[in-house]
Amino acid sequence: MTWVEPEKWYAQLATFHAAAAVFVTDDSNRILLVKPNYRDHWSIPGGYVDQHENPRTRR
């Protein structure tokens, strides 16, 4: 691992993060949950917007 000066390291970090999640219920007040294959637990549907990706076209 190469040492990087803190100022340079901070300059490389993303300065904007976008994410979304949704809380969905049905008429019986059941909650929609998803279990991604890369996690050990259930969660609400959601995701992140990648760099250079338009949030309006994200699906």
PDB file of C-alpha atoms in Angstrom:
ATOM      1  CA  MET A   1       0.000   0.000   0.000  1.00  0.00           C
ATOM      2  CA  THR A   2       1.316   3.448  -0.900  1.00  0.00           C
ATOM      3  CA  TRP A   3       1.076   6.401   1.463  1.00  0.00           C
ATOM      4  CA  VAL A   4      -0.932   9.305   0.073  1.00  0.00           C
ATOM      5  CA  GLU A   5      -0.952  12.745   1.649  1.00  0.00           C
ATOM      6  CA  PRO A   6      -4.311  13.453   3.331  1.00  0.00           C
ATOM      7  CA  GLU A   7      -5.053  16.416   1.051  1.00  0.00           C
ATOM      8  CA  LYS A   8      -4.574  14.282  -2.072  1.00  0.00           C
ATOM      9  CA  TRP A   9      -6.556  11.414  -0.591  1.00  0.00           C
ATOM     10  CA  TYR A  10      -9.517  13.664   0.271  1.00  0.00           C
ATOM     11  CA  ALA A  11      -9.376  15.236  -3.204  1.00  0.00           C
ATOM     12  CA  GLN A  12      -9.894  11.765  -4.740  1.00  0.00           C
ATOM     13  CA  LEU A  13     -13.066  11.064  -2.775  1.00  0.00           C
ATOM     14  CA  ALA A  14     -16.472  11.463  -4.347  1.00  0.00           C
ATOM     15  CA  THR A  15     -18.106  14.697  -3.274  1.00  0.00           C
ATOM     16  CA  PHE A  16     -21.700  13.764  -4.037  1.00  0.00           C
ATOM     17  CA  HIS A  17     -23.630  10.607  -3.235  1.00  0.00           C
ATOM     18  CA  ALA A  18     -27.117   9.741  -4.436  1.00  0.00           C
ATOM     19  CA  ALA A  19     -29.224   6.867  -3.211  1.00  0.00           C
ATOM     20  CA  ALA A  20     -32.864   5.946  -2.946  1.00  0.00           C
ATOM     21  CA  ALA A  21     -35.019   3.488  -1.078  1.00  0.00           C
ATOM     22  CA  VAL A  22     -38.713   2.780  -1.087  1.00  0.00           C
ATOM     23  CA  PHE A  23     -41.075   1.550   1.595  1.00  0.00           C
ATOM     24  CA  VAL A  24     -43.897  -0.421  -0.059  1.00  0.00           C
ATOM     25  CA  THR A  25     -46.976  -1.812   1.691  1.00  0.00           C
ATOM     26  CA  ASP A  26     -50.062  -3.561   0.394  1.00  0.00           C
ATOM     27  CA  ASP A  27     -53.704  -3.354   1.485  1.00  0.00           C
ATOM     28  CA  SER A  28     -52.952  -5.777   4.343  1.00  0.00           C
ATOM     29  CA  ASN A  29     -50.091  -3.538   5.574  1.00  0.00           C
ATOM     30  CA  ARG A  30     -47.487  -6.137   4.630  1.00  0.00           C
ATOM     31  CA  ILE A  31     -44.067  -4.671   3.839  1.00  0.00           C
ATOM     32  CA  LEU A  32     -42.118  -5.533   0.698  1.00  0.00           C
ATOM     33  CA  LEU A  33     -38.596  -6.715   1.566  1.00  0.00           C
ATOM     34  CA  VAL A  34     -35.785  -7.961  -0.663  1.00  0.00           C
ATOM     35  CA  LYS A  35     -32.880 -10.268   0.131  1.00  0.00           C
ATOM     36  CA  PRO A  36     -29.926  -9.532  -2.130  1.00  0.00           C
ATOM     37  CA  ASN A  37     -27.708 -12.534  -2.850  1.00  0.00           C
ATOM     38  CA  TYR A  38     -24.688 -10.568  -1.608  1.00  0.00           C
ATOM     39  CA  ARG A  39     -26.083  -9.895   1.897  1.00  0.00           C
ATOM     40  CA  ASP A  40     -27.094 -12.037   4.845  1.00  0.00           C
ATOM     41  CA  HIS A  41     -30.176 -10.009   5.727  1.00  0.00           C
ATOM     42  CA  TRP A  42     -33.429  -8.687   4.281  1.00  0.00           C
ATOM     43  CA  SER A  43     -33.907  -4.976   3.553  1.00  0.00           C
ATOM     44  CA  ILE A  44     -36.167  -2.509   1.774  1.00  0.00           C
ATOM     45  CA  PRO A  45     -35.670  -2.080  -2.001  1.00  0.00           C
ATOM     46  CA  GLY A  46     -33.202   0.620  -2.932  1.00  0.00           C
ATOM     47  CA  GLY A  47     -29.901   1.381  -4.549  1.00  0.00           C
ATOM     48  CA  TYR A  48     -27.226   3.872  -5.474  1.00  0.00           C
ATOM     49  CA  VAL A  49     -26.637   5.991  -8.528  1.00  0.00           C
ATOM     50  CA  ASP A  50     -23.253   5.341 -10.105  1.00  0.00           C
ATOM     51  CA  GLN A  51     -20.858   8.090 -11.143  1.00  0.00           C
ATOM     52  CA  HIS A  52     -21.855   9.649 -14.510  1.00  0.00           C
ATOM     53  CA  GLU A  53     -25.270   7.948 -14.326  1.00  0.00           C
ATOM     54  CA  ASN A  54     -28.428  10.003 -14.744  1.00  0.00           C
ATOM     55  CA  PRO A  55     -30.737   9.454 -11.724  1.00  0.00           C
ATOM     56  CA  ARG A  56     -33.813   9.960 -13.926  1.00  0.00           C
ATOM     57  CA  THR A  57     -32.901   6.989 -16.104  1.00  0.00           C
ATOM     58  CA  ARG A  58     -31.827   4.713 -13.236  1.00  0.00           C
ATOM     59  CA  ARG A  59     -33.954   1.560 -12.921  1.00  0.00           C
TER      60      ARG A  59
END
